[in-house]
Coordinates of C-alpha atoms and ligand atoms in Angstrom, one line a residue:
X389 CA -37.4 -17.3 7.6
X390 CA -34.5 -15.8 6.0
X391 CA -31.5 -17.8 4.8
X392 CA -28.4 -16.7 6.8
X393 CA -24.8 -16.3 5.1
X394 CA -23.0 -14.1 7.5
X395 CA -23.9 -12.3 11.4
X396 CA -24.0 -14.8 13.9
X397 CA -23.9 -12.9 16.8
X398 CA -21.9 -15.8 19.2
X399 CA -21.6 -19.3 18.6
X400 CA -21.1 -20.9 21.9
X401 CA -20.1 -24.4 22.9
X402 CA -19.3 -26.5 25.9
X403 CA -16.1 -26.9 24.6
X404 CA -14.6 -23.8 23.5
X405 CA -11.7 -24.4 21.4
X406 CA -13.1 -22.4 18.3
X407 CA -12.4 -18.8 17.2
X408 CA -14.9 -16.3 15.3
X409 CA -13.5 -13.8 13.3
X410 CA -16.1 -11.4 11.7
X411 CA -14.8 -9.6 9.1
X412 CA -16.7 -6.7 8.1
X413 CA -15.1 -5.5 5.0
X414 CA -15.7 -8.8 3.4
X415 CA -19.1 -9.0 5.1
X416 CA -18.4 -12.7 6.2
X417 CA -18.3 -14.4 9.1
X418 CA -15.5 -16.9 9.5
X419 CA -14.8 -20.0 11.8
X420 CA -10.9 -20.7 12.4
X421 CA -9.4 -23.9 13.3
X422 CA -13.0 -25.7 12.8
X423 CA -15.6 -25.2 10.7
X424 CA -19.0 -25.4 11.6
X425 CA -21.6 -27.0 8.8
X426 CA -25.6 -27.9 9.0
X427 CA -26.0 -31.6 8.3
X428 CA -27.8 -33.0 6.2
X429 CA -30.9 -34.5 7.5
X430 CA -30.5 -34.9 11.1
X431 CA -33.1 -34.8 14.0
X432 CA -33.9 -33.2 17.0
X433 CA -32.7 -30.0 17.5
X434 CA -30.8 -30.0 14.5
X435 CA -31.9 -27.4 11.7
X436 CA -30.7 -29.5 8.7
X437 CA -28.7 -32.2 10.2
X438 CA -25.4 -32.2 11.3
X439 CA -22.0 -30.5 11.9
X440 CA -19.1 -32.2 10.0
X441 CA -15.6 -31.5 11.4
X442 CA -12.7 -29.8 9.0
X443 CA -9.5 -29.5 10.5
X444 CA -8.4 -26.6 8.4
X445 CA -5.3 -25.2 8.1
X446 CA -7.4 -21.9 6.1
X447 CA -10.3 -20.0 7.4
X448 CA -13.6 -21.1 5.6
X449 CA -16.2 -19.0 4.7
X450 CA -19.3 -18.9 6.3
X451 CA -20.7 -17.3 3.5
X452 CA -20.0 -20.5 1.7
X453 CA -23.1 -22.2 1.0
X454 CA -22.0 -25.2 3.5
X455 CA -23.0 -22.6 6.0
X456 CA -26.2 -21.1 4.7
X457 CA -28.8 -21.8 7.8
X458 CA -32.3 -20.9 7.6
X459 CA -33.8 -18.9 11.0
X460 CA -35.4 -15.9 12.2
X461 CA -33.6 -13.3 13.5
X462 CA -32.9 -13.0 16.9
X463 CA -33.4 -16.9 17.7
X464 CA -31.8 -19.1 19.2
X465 CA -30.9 -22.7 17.4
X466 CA -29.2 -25.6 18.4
X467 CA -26.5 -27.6 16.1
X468 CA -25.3 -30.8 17.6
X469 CA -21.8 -31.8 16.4
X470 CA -20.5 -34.9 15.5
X471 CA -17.2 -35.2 14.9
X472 CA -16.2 -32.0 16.0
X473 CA -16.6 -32.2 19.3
X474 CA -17.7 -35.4 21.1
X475 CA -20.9 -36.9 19.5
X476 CA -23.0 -35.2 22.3
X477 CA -21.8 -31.4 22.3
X478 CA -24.0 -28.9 21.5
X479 CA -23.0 -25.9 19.6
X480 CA -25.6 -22.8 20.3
X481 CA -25.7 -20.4 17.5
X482 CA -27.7 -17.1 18.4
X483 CA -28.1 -14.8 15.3
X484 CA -28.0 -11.1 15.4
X485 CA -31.1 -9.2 15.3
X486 CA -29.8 -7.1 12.6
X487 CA -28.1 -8.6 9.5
X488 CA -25.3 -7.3 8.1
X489 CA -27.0 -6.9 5.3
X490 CA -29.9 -5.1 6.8
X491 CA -26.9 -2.9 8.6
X492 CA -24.8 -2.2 5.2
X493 CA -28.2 -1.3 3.4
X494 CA -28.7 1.3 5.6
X495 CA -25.4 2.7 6.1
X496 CA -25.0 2.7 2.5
X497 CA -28.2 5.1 1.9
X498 CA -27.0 7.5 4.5
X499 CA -23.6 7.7 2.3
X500 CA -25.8 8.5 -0.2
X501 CA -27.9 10.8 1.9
X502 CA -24.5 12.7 2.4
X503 CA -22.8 12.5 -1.1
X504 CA -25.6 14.3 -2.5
X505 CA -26.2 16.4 0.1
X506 CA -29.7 15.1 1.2
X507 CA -28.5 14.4 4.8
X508 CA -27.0 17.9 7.0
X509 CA -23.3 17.0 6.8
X510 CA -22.5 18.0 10.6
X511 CA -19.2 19.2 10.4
X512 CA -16.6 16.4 9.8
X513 CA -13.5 16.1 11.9
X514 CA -10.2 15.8 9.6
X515 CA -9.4 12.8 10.9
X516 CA -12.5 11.3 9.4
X517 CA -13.2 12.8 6.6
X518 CA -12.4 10.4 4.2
X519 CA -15.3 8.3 5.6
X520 CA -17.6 10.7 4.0
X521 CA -15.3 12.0 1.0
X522 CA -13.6 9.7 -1.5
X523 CA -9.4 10.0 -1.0
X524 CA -7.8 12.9 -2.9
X525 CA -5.9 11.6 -5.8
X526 CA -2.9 12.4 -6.7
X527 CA -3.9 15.4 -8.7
X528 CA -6.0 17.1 -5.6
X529 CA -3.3 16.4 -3.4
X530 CA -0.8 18.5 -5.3
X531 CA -3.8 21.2 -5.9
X532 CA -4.7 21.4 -2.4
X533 CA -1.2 21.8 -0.9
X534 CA -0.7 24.3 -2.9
X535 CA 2.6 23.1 -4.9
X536 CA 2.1 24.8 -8.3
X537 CA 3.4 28.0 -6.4
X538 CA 5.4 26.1 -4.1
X539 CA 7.4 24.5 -6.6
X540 CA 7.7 27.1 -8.4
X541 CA 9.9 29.2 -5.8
X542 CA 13.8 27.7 -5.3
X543 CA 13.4 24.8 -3.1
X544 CA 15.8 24.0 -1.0
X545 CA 18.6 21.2 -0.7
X546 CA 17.8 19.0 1.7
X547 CA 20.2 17.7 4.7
X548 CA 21.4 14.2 5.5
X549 CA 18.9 14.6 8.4
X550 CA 16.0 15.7 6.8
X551 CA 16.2 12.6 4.2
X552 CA 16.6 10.6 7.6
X553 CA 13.4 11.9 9.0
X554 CA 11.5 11.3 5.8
X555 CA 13.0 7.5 6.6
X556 CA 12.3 7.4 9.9
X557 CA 9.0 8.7 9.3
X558 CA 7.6 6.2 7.0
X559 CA 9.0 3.7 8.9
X560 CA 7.4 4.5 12.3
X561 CA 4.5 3.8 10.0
X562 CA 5.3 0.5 8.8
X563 CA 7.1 1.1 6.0
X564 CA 8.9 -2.8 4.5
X565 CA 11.4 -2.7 1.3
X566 CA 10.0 -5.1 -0.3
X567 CA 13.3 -6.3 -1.7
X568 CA 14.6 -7.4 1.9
X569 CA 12.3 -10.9 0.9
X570 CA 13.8 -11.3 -2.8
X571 CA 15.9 -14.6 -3.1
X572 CA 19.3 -14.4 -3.0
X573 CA 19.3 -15.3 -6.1
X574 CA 17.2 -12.8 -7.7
X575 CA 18.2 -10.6 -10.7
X576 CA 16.8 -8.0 -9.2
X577 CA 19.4 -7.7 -5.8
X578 CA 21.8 -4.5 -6.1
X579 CA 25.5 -5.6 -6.1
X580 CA 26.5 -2.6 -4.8
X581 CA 29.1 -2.4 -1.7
X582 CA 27.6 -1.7 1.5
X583 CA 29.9 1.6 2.0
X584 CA 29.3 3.0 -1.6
X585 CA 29.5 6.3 -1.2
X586 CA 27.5 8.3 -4.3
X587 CA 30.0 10.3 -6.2
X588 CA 27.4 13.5 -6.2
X589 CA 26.1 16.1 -4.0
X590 CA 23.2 17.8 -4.9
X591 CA 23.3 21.9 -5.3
X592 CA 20.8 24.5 -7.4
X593 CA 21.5 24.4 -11.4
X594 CA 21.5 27.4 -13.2
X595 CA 20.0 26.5 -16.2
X596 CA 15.8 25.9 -15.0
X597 CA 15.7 23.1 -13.7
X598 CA 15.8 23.2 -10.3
X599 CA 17.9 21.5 -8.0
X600 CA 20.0 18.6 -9.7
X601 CA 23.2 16.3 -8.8
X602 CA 26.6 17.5 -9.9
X603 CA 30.1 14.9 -9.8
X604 CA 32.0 15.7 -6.7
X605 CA 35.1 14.4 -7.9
X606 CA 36.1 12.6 -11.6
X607 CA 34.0 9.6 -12.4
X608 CA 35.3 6.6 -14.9
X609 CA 33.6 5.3 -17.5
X610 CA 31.8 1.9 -15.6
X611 CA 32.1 3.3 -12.2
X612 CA 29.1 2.7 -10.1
X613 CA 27.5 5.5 -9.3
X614 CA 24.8 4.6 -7.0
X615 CA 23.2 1.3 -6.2
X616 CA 20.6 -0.5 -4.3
X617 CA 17.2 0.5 -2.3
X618 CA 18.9 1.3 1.3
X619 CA 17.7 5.0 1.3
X620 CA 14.4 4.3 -0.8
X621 CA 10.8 4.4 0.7
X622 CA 8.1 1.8 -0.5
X623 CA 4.2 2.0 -0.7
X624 CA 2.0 -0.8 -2.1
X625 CA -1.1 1.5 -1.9
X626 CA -2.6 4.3 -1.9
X627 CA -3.3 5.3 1.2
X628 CA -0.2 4.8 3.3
X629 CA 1.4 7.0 0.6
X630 CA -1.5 9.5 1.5
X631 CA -1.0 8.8 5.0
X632 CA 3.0 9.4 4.4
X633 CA 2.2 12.7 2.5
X634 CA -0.5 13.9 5.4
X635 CA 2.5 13.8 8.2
X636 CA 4.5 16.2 6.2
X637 CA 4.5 20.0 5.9
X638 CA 3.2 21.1 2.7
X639 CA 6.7 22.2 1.2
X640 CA 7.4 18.8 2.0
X641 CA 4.5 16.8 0.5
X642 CA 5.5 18.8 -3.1
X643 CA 8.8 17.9 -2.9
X644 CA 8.0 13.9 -2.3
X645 CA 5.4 13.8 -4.8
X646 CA 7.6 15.2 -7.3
X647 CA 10.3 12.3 -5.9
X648 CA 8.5 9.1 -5.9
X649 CA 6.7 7.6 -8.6
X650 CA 4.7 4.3 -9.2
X651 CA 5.9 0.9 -11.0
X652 CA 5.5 -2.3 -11.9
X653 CA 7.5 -5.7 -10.9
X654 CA 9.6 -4.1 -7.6
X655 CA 7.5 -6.4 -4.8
X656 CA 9.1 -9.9 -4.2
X657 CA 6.3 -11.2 -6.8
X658 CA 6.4 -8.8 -9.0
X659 CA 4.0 -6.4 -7.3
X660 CA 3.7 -2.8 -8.6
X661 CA 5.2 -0.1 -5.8
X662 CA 5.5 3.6 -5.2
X663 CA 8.6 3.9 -4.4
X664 CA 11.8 7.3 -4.4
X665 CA 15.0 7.4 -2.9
X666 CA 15.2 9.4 0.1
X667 CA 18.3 10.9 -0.3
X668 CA 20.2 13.5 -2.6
X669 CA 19.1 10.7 -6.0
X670 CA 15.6 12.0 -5.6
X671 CA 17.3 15.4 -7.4
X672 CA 18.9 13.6 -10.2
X673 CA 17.5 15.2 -13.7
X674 CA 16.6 13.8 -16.9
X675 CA 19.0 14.2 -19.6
X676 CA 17.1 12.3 -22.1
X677 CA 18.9 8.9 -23.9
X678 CA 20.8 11.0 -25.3
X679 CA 22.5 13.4 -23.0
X680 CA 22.1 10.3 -19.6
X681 CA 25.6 10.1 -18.4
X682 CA 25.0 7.9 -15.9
X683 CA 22.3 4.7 -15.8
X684 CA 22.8 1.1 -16.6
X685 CA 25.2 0.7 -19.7
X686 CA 24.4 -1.4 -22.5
X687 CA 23.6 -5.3 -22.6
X688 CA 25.2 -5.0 -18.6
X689 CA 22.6 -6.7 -16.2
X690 CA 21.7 -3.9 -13.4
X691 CA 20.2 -4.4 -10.0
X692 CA 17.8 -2.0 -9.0
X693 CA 19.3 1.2 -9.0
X694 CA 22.8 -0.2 -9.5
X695 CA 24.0 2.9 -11.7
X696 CA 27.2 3.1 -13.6
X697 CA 28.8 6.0 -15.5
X698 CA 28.2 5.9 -18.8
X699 CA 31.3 8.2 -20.1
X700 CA 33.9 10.0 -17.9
X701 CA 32.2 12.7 -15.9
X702 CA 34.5 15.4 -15.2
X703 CA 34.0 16.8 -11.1
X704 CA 31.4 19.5 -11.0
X705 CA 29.1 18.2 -14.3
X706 CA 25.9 17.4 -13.6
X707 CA 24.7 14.0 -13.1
X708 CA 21.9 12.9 -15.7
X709 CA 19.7 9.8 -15.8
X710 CA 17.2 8.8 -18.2
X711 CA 14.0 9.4 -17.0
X712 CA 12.2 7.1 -19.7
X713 CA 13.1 4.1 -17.3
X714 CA 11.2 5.4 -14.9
X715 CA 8.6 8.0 -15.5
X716 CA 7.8 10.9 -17.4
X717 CA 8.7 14.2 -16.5
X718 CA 5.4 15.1 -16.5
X719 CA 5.2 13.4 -12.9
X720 CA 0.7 14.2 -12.4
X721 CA -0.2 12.9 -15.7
X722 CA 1.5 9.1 -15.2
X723 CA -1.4 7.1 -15.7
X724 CA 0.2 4.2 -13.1
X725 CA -1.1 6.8 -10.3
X726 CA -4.6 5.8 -11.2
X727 CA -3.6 1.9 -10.5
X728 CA -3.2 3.0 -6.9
X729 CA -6.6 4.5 -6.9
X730 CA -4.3 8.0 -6.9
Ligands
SAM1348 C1 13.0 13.9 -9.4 S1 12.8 15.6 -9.6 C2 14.4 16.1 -9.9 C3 14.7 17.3 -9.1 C4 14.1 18.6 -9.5 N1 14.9 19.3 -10.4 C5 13.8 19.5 -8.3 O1 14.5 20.5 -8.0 O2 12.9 19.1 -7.5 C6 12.0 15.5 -11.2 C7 11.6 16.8 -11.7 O3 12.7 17.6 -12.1 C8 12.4 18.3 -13.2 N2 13.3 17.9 -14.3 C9 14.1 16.8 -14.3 N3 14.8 16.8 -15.5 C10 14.4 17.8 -16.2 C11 14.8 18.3 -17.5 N4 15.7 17.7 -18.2 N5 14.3 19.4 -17.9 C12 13.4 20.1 -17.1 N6 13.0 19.7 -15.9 C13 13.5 18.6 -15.4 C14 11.0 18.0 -13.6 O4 10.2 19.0 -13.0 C15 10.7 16.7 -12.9 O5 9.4 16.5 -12.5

C-alpha cells in the first residue's frame, strides 16, 4: 500500500464536467472547478468514505492531505460522490504505475549521473543544454561572448532602427512594461508629453569613455530632458533576459548587458525588474553627484525616468546622469544580478 499525494493517471466520471491539471514542476496533481476528497468512513466501494463537493473558485491541491488515498499502484478504485455529482455517480480513479516520485528519483540520479560525469554525456543539442547545465550567469555570459575584447574596441552608435529591432525583438517574445498596469494615480507614472523629443543625440566622446549623449541644442535649467519607459525593455527573470541576450549577435549581447541593469520596486507591486532604455539613453554616462547635469532636481517628485536639466547645458556638452541611482559602473559586480539567479 503506498499513500498517494500526486499521479493519478485519469480520473473518469459519468459526468465529466471536471478538469485535471498535472503540474509537474510543483509535482501536484490538481482538480479544477471540483475537488475530489476520500470520505470519511463510507462503504462499499469507497476507500475511506466519501467525496465532499467544493465549488472552488482556486485550484486545490491534491497533495493536500484531504486527498491522500491509500492504493497500490496500477489499480483501479472506485470513489462514489455525494454531492458532487448526483448521490449515485461514480468517480474511477486509476493510478499511475509509476509515481512521480518514483519518476523524479530517478531522473534526478541520472542528473547526477551527468553533473559528475558518471553517465556518457551524448552530445547535447544547444537548444537543450541548459537541461543538463545550470544557466550561465551573468558573469559567463559576458566571458563567453567574448565582450572584454569586444568592448574594448569603438562600438558603434546605434540607429533609430536598430534600437527598434531590439524592441521589436523582445516583444515578439512577450516582453510587458510593467508600468502599463500602475494606477493612474501612481507616483511612479512619467508626466512626460507623449511627443517629447530628447534634447541629445548620442556620438563617440573623446575623453575614454565611450560613446555618451551630447545637448543638440541649449537646454534650460528645469527642462525635461527625457521621461517615461516608452522605449525601455523589461524582464522579471532571468531567463527571458538570457533568452533576449541568446537572439542577439554577440556585439550585441555586450552592448545590452552593459545597458540594462536590475532593480527593485519598478513592477506594478513593487517587483524587482531588469530593465534599459532601448534607445540613444542607454549611452548616457555617469558624471558622478557632482558633475550630473541632468536627473531629477532636488525635493521635485520624478516619475520614472522623467529627467530635468539640472543647470543650463550649452548645445554640444555632454549629457551626464548620476549613476548612483541606478547602478554602479562596475555593471558585472552588482550583486542584484544574483537575485535573478544571474
Ligand atoms: C550605460 S553605458 C554608457 C555608454 C558607454 N559609454 C558605452 O559606450 O557603451 C555604461 C558604461 O559606460 C561607461 N561609463 C559611464 N560613465 C562613465 C564614467 N564617468 N567614466 C568611465 N566610464 C563610464 C562604463 O563602462 C559603464 O559601464
Amino acid at each position: 500500500m503506498r499513500r498517494h499525494y500526486g499521479t493519478i493517471a485519469e480520473i473518469s466520471t459519468n459526468e465529466n464536467n471536471y478538469d485535471i491539471l498535472y503540474h509537474p514542476d510543483k509535482e501536484e496533481t490538481m482538480l479544477t472547478h471540483r475537488v475530489l476528497q476520500t470520505k470519511q468512513g463510507g462503504g462499499g466501494d469507497e476507500e475511506r468514505g466519501n467525496c465532499s463537493h467544493n465549488e472552488l473558485s482556486s485550484p486545490k491541491s491534491l497533495s493536500d492531505n484531504n486527498f491522500a488515498l491509500d492504493h497500490r499502484d496500477g489499480e483501479e478504485k472506485k470513489y462514489s460522490m455525494s454531492k458532487l455529482f448526483s448521490d449515485k455517480t461514480d468517480v474511477k480513479v486509476i493510478f499511475a504505475k509509476k509515481t512521480l516520485r518514483t519518476t523524479s528519483l530517478w531522473s534526478a540520479l541520472v542528473f547526477i549521473g551527468y553533473r559528475i560525469g558518471l553517465v556518457v554525456r551524448p552530445k547535447t543539442p544547444a537548444s537543450v543544454k541548459w537541461i543538463f547545465e545550470p544557466p550561465p550567469t551573468l558573469k559567463q555570459m559576458y566571458y563567453s561572448r567574448n565582450c572584454d575584447e569586444i568592448l574594448k574596441g569603438t562600438r558603434p552608435i546605434y540607429t533609430e532602427e536598430q534600437w527598434q529591432r531590439f524592441r521589436d525583438i523582445w516583444k515578439l517574445q512577450g516582453g510587458k512594461d510593467p508600468s502599463r498596469r500602475y494606477k493612474r494615480n501612481d507616483r511612479r507614472n512619467s508626466i512626460a508629453p507623449p511627443d517629447l523629443v530628447p534634447p541629445f543625440r548620442a556620438a563617440q566622446t573623446t575623453n575614454g569613455r565611450g560613446r555618451g549623449v551630447f545637448a543638440t541644442r541649449d537646454i534650460k535649467k528645469g527642462e525635461m530632458t527625457y521621461g517615461g519607459t516608452k522605449h525601455y525593455i523589461f524582464f522579471y527573470d532571468g531567463h527571458s533576459y538570457r533568452r533576449f541576450l541568446d537572439a542577439l549577435s554577440d556585439e550585441e549581447a555586450c552592448d545590452i548587458m552593459k545597458f540594462t541593469w536590475p532593480q527593485h520596486g519598478v513592477g506594478p507591486r513593487g517587483e524587482s525588474v531588469i530593465w534599459g532604455p532601448m534607445d540613444d539613453m542607454a549611452l548616457q554616462n555617469d558624471g558622478g553627484k557632482k558633475r550630473a547635469n541632468i536627473g531629477c532636481p532636488k525635493g521635485k517628485h520624478c516619475g520614472l525616468f522623467d529627467e530635468y536639466a539640472l543647470r543650463d547645458i550649452n548645445k554640444g556638452e555632454e549629457l551626464l546622469c548620476d549613476y548612483s541611482q541606478f547602478f554602479s559602473l562596475d555593471f558585472l559586480d552588482y550583486e542584484m544580478w544574483k537575485e535573478f539567479g544571474l
